[in-house]
């Protein structure tokens, strides 16, 4: 195959066609290819050894060819035009049962991996894609992929759908391609790529060469318009000296007798500007940190030599240009490797530069550098200033657009009170939430809460906890505040205590910069963006000081099943409170039902005055209420897009998002909702509230759900919150003959087969296989990204990325779905094995050998270890009430050889009895070595349990032997 550099080519036509009888139609194929198609993939070619390869040579084209499948009646041919630099990758042609061909395409500034595929209908879909997975893992140095051919499977079918997601591929063929069934044509001849924007005008044509298949062609664009340079603002620390800055700052504050935070910040920023001034620079839109000064100079020299060659067209100029071009290519690879490998692998999680450049490969939630474009009334908005105003207006009026009715349960609307706090307390005196809180609080002996002044040590302790890499560049930088804490603690101490005494929170700390971050769906619609607020670092310091004091008081009054934003609580506990109670009911031939409620803009709709009234009912004194009202009122925000800001707008309601104190205030506001529950239980985390109930009678279950749901709807109404009826769902588990429904308000809600609750997919049968398969798809998606960047990384870096992005997919709420099926477990192990092979570049070791090399264990064994930790916490009173209620202790007055501390529950079924935490707890605890169970330190137990591999006999740990069945590993030896 010739390897000539591509010259003056802007667009390339790529096609694929299924031709069964190629020899008889070869002349027509020549006519089709010459002058029309630059790259053509032919599948299902039926040739035998009597036809020499030379017979299929087309002048001007190279032809990679697969001989190994021709004996069985099939093969793959790829014709590539001669002036397109390409080479055949032979590493994976040894798969005798795979009809695939791997070609490297070299274009002007990029390399592509072209895979020609034929998937026989008789071959198992999952087997075919697993083989392709392994091949793509081997060729992981190609960032751009192009898979073309006859897949004999459509895009919406599950195996291909999973494969596309895992490898971040898109199918650009949307028309029917196969007409074997004229009444029901299908799209099975596909073009899959990681860069769909590089293709245009994809279509199908009748060529007359295939019996049933159309010719699929697309135009590949090899040129790309460069983006405009970007403006970056940064602080120049070239001449910065910490000692000089501290000394200057101390002298500046020596003459400042003001206790105003505004004066403190102005002095700080003025001194900082003298030592580390803010500067602006222009960088390329595609700027990469590994493009060093040396490389940049080499690229400039290459461009100059290219210009000389194009003017003179001499052989010497061409040689000089090619020599410099090759030098730039080698230097680019060298600098990129050096950049990644010089990053300290022990500090990967704290290395901002590393994650800034690697995370976009793995996560769609990383910062997006693309410019935002919006549409409004069919007009396209591209100006940053107008976009800022659009977002700012939208965020400001988002609560107003909900049309929340005025509360009718208020009195004393007059303003005859001198103090606004007295007015608020009187105004909400007969509000149902206030009456309910007071009723509950009267049963307890409560003290009055009042903020107390803070000490120097309190401020110093909190400043040390701050992350130096975080902070707002337009305010005091976190790193500098930590470095000069000795010079500022005295001022900050006085400012905070003065604010407490005057009951006036500093207004400068109530200003937030809001960045719109894309969520999902259409990028042109402003409704698909969420506001992320960035507050001054000193605001977070003051809020932490306030939060510590409020938490120490209010913690005892919060509902025990309120799991959001509380130390020791988690989404896993909230889910287990529902799942385990459901399993008890289903095991006894009963039912479990839940209504999932969704609130619109829950954090933004909180009424400030009602929140103050609730705090008063909980026992906050007047001075504390005045200080908190000052904290909530007169808050302003502006929207930031690139380096452009909108005007300031006032927040009239809602707790400040992005703040430290906001989540705690939200919990307090929501807490009295759960005092209303009469017939149901609650699964709650933050603004996700689910009422659930178990019952042996289905009708009784639905009545109870509707009753408490109606109470909740009334609560939402008189607490100024808006229920999103369209996103409320009903799920009922248990054996029944027809679908059921429940009435919430004026809406009839039919039950769903499956719903996502707190990020975990729950179906009516409490089977989690589909959810686990989705986790595997996500992990496979990240794994493909790891394979693409692994060439530049060290072993320690690859391993850190595997732990952070692949294994972490299976670490969210593992106890909720750990009783899945064997098929799902095999899928997890397959993903885990692939990840280990990429990390250690080992294609020969078994899965167990790779685990030993990694000094780790399988995902299932890790789940057992995490369950053991939860049992240890329950046993030693380190856990919450939610977890304590799931298990019972065994009471015996004599010693037994295999005595366990947990009572083994009775089970009637396998799926809901034996496969439950309450049943498995006693068995697992009995497996744990006695020396581990006797440890008195939780941290020590967590560290020791990681090296324990349980000798488990559950269904996932059994091995299947033909003619024998499932047995333990020991029994197979």
PDB file of C-alpha atoms in Angstrom, residues 382-501:
ATOM      1  CA  UNK A 382     -24.290  35.167  19.970  1.00  0.00           C
ATOM      2  CA  UNK A 383     -23.268  38.388  21.726  1.00  0.00           C
ATOM      3  CA  UNK A 384     -21.960  37.648  25.244  1.00  0.00           C
ATOM      4  CA  UNK A 385     -23.525  40.763  26.748  1.00  0.00           C
ATOM      5  CA  UNK A 386     -26.980  39.907  25.401  1.00  0.00           C
ATOM      6  CA  UNK A 387     -26.596  36.283  26.505  1.00  0.00           C
ATOM      7  CA  UNK A 388     -25.744  37.474  30.033  1.00  0.00           C
ATOM      8  CA  UNK A 389     -28.855  39.620  30.142  1.00  0.00           C
ATOM      9  CA  UNK A 390     -31.023  36.775  28.827  1.00  0.00           C
ATOM     10  CA  UNK A 391     -29.785  34.386  31.500  1.00  0.00           C
ATOM     11  CA  UNK A 392     -29.968  36.975  34.260  1.00  0.00           C
ATOM     12  CA  UNK A 393     -33.576  37.825  33.415  1.00  0.00           C
ATOM     13  CA  UNK A 394     -34.469  34.139  33.227  1.00  0.00           C
ATOM     14  CA  UNK A 395     -32.858  33.258  36.581  1.00  0.00           C
ATOM     15  CA  UNK A 396     -34.441  36.316  38.220  1.00  0.00           C
ATOM     16  CA  UNK A 397     -37.975  35.487  37.087  1.00  0.00           C
ATOM     17  CA  UNK A 398     -37.817  31.691  37.328  1.00  0.00           C
ATOM     18  CA  UNK A 399     -39.820  31.649  40.595  1.00  0.00           C
ATOM     19  CA  UNK A 400     -42.290  34.249  39.346  1.00  0.00           C
ATOM     20  CA  UNK A 401     -43.021  32.026  36.328  1.00  0.00           C
ATOM     21  CA  UNK A 402     -44.255  29.239  38.660  1.00  0.00           C
ATOM     22  CA  UNK A 403     -47.350  31.350  39.534  1.00  0.00           C
ATOM     23  CA  UNK A 404     -47.325  30.442  43.219  1.00  0.00           C
ATOM     24  CA  UNK A 405     -50.505  31.681  44.883  1.00  0.00           C
ATOM     25  CA  UNK A 406     -50.439  34.099  47.770  1.00  0.00           C
ATOM     26  CA  UNK A 407     -50.813  32.382  51.114  1.00  0.00           C
ATOM     27  CA  UNK A 408     -54.331  32.708  52.465  1.00  0.00           C
ATOM     28  CA  UNK A 409     -53.381  31.562  55.977  1.00  0.00           C
ATOM     29  CA  UNK A 410     -51.840  34.834  57.120  1.00  0.00           C
ATOM     30  CA  UNK A 411     -52.953  37.543  59.562  1.00  0.00           C
ATOM     31  CA  UNK A 412     -51.794  41.026  60.465  1.00  0.00           C
ATOM     32  CA  UNK A 413     -50.714  42.199  57.035  1.00  0.00           C
ATOM     33  CA  UNK A 414     -50.306  45.754  58.365  1.00  0.00           C
ATOM     34  CA  UNK A 415     -46.843  47.182  58.943  1.00  0.00           C
ATOM     35  CA  UNK A 416     -47.357  48.796  62.363  1.00  0.00           C
ATOM     36  CA  UNK A 417     -44.404  46.936  63.861  1.00  0.00           C
ATOM     37  CA  UNK A 418     -41.101  48.737  64.297  1.00  0.00           C
ATOM     38  CA  UNK A 419     -39.125  45.520  64.157  1.00  0.00           C
ATOM     39  CA  UNK A 420     -39.538  43.380  60.996  1.00  0.00           C
ATOM     40  CA  UNK A 421     -38.949  40.198  63.011  1.00  0.00           C
ATOM     41  CA  UNK A 422     -41.890  40.966  65.316  1.00  0.00           C
ATOM     42  CA  UNK A 423     -43.995  41.661  62.251  1.00  0.00           C
ATOM     43  CA  UNK A 424     -43.054  38.302  60.693  1.00  0.00           C
ATOM     44  CA  UNK A 425     -43.781  36.337  63.876  1.00  0.00           C
ATOM     45  CA  UNK A 426     -47.191  37.943  64.250  1.00  0.00           C
ATOM     46  CA  UNK A 427     -47.942  37.592  60.533  1.00  0.00           C
ATOM     47  CA  UNK A 428     -47.454  33.808  60.566  1.00  0.00           C
ATOM     48  CA  UNK A 429     -48.865  33.208  64.032  1.00  0.00           C
ATOM     49  CA  UNK A 430     -51.663  30.859  62.880  1.00  0.00           C
ATOM     50  CA  UNK A 431     -49.810  29.345  59.958  1.00  0.00           C
ATOM     51  CA  UNK A 432     -50.279  25.519  60.024  1.00  0.00           C
ATOM     52  CA  UNK A 433     -46.538  24.820  59.895  1.00  0.00           C
ATOM     53  CA  UNK A 434     -45.869  27.151  62.815  1.00  0.00           C
ATOM     54  CA  UNK A 435     -48.663  25.585  64.889  1.00  0.00           C
ATOM     55  CA  UNK A 436     -47.381  22.088  64.053  1.00  0.00           C
ATOM     56  CA  UNK A 437     -43.801  22.940  65.025  1.00  0.00           C
ATOM     57  CA  UNK A 438     -44.898  24.489  68.299  1.00  0.00           C
ATOM     58  CA  UNK A 439     -47.022  21.409  69.046  1.00  0.00           C
ATOM     59  CA  UNK A 440     -44.012  19.144  68.555  1.00  0.00           C
ATOM     60  CA  UNK A 441     -41.614  21.439  70.403  1.00  0.00           C
ATOM     61  CA  UNK A 442     -43.854  21.739  73.461  1.00  0.00           C
ATOM     62  CA  UNK A 443     -43.279  18.037  74.111  1.00  0.00           C
ATOM     63  CA  UNK A 444     -39.567  18.634  74.519  1.00  0.00           C
ATOM     64  CA  UNK A 445     -37.620  20.634  77.066  1.00  0.00           C
ATOM     65  CA  UNK A 446     -35.937  23.132  74.754  1.00  0.00           C
ATOM     66  CA  UNK A 447     -33.496  25.969  75.253  1.00  0.00           C
ATOM     67  CA  UNK A 448     -33.456  29.256  73.396  1.00  0.00           C
ATOM     68  CA  UNK A 449     -30.847  29.485  70.655  1.00  0.00           C
ATOM     69  CA  UNK A 450     -28.619  32.541  70.376  1.00  0.00           C
ATOM     70  CA  UNK A 451     -25.463  33.121  68.358  1.00  0.00           C
ATOM     71  CA  UNK A 452     -22.363  33.409  70.497  1.00  0.00           C
ATOM     72  CA  UNK A 453     -19.194  35.332  69.674  1.00  0.00           C
ATOM     73  CA  UNK A 454     -16.414  33.337  68.001  1.00  0.00           C
ATOM     74  CA  UNK A 455     -12.803  32.969  69.114  1.00  0.00           C
ATOM     75  CA  UNK A 456      -9.564  33.433  67.187  1.00  0.00           C
ATOM     76  CA  UNK A 457      -9.035  29.670  67.184  1.00  0.00           C
ATOM     77  CA  UNK A 458     -12.449  29.070  65.584  1.00  0.00           C
ATOM     78  CA  UNK A 459     -11.593  31.264  62.601  1.00  0.00           C
ATOM     79  CA  UNK A 460      -8.086  29.842  62.277  1.00  0.00           C
ATOM     80  CA  UNK A 461      -9.443  26.278  62.306  1.00  0.00           C
ATOM     81  CA  UNK A 462     -11.987  26.971  59.548  1.00  0.00           C
ATOM     82  CA  UNK A 463      -9.506  28.825  57.331  1.00  0.00           C
ATOM     83  CA  UNK A 464      -7.172  25.812  57.416  1.00  0.00           C
ATOM     84  CA  UNK A 465      -9.981  23.612  56.040  1.00  0.00           C
ATOM     85  CA  UNK A 466     -10.367  25.650  52.847  1.00  0.00           C
ATOM     86  CA  UNK A 467      -9.176  24.235  49.541  1.00  0.00           C
ATOM     87  CA  UNK A 468      -6.489  26.528  48.158  1.00  0.00           C
ATOM     88  CA  UNK A 469      -7.425  25.673  44.559  1.00  0.00           C
ATOM     89  CA  UNK A 470     -10.943  27.045  44.917  1.00  0.00           C
ATOM     90  CA  UNK A 471     -12.062  30.614  45.046  1.00  0.00           C
ATOM     91  CA  UNK A 472     -13.408  33.570  43.089  1.00  0.00           C
ATOM     92  CA  UNK A 473     -10.713  35.381  41.105  1.00  0.00           C
ATOM     93  CA  UNK A 474     -12.700  38.625  41.407  1.00  0.00           C
ATOM     94  CA  UNK A 475     -12.545  38.568  45.215  1.00  0.00           C
ATOM     95  CA  UNK A 476      -9.973  37.543  47.787  1.00  0.00           C
ATOM     96  CA  UNK A 477      -8.182  34.374  46.563  1.00  0.00           C
ATOM     97  CA  UNK A 478      -8.447  31.423  48.946  1.00  0.00           C
ATOM     98  CA  UNK A 479      -4.769  30.535  48.636  1.00  0.00           C
ATOM     99  CA  UNK A 480      -3.618  34.041  49.570  1.00  0.00           C
ATOM    100  CA  UNK A 481      -6.087  34.252  52.468  1.00  0.00           C
ATOM    101  CA  UNK A 482      -4.665  31.017  53.910  1.00  0.00           C
ATOM    102  CA  UNK A 483      -1.061  32.182  53.465  1.00  0.00           C
ATOM    103  CA  UNK A 484      -1.651  35.512  55.195  1.00  0.00           C
ATOM    104  CA  UNK A 485      -4.064  34.238  57.862  1.00  0.00           C
ATOM    105  CA  UNK A 486      -1.799  35.529  60.640  1.00  0.00           C
ATOM    106  CA  UNK A 487      -2.287  39.069  59.327  1.00  0.00           C
ATOM    107  CA  UNK A 488      -6.054  38.827  58.768  1.00  0.00           C
ATOM    108  CA  UNK A 489      -7.484  36.651  61.573  1.00  0.00           C
ATOM    109  CA  UNK A 490      -7.674  39.570  63.985  1.00  0.00           C
ATOM    110  CA  UNK A 491      -9.588  41.705  61.485  1.00  0.00           C
ATOM    111  CA  UNK A 492     -11.939  38.885  60.457  1.00  0.00           C
ATOM    112  CA  UNK A 493     -12.561  38.033  64.128  1.00  0.00           C
ATOM    113  CA  UNK A 494     -13.561  41.604  64.911  1.00  0.00           C
ATOM    114  CA  UNK A 495     -15.665  41.994  61.754  1.00  0.00           C
ATOM    115  CA  UNK A 496     -17.711  38.833  62.405  1.00  0.00           C
ATOM    116  CA  UNK A 497     -18.331  39.577  66.075  1.00  0.00           C
ATOM    117  CA  UNK A 498     -19.231  43.177  65.210  1.00  0.00           C
ATOM    118  CA  UNK A 499     -21.728  41.903  62.604  1.00  0.00           C
ATOM    119  CA  UNK A 500     -23.263  39.634  65.263  1.00  0.00           C
ATOM    120  CA  UNK A 501     -23.576  42.453  67.784  1.00  0.00           C
TER     121      UNK A 501
END
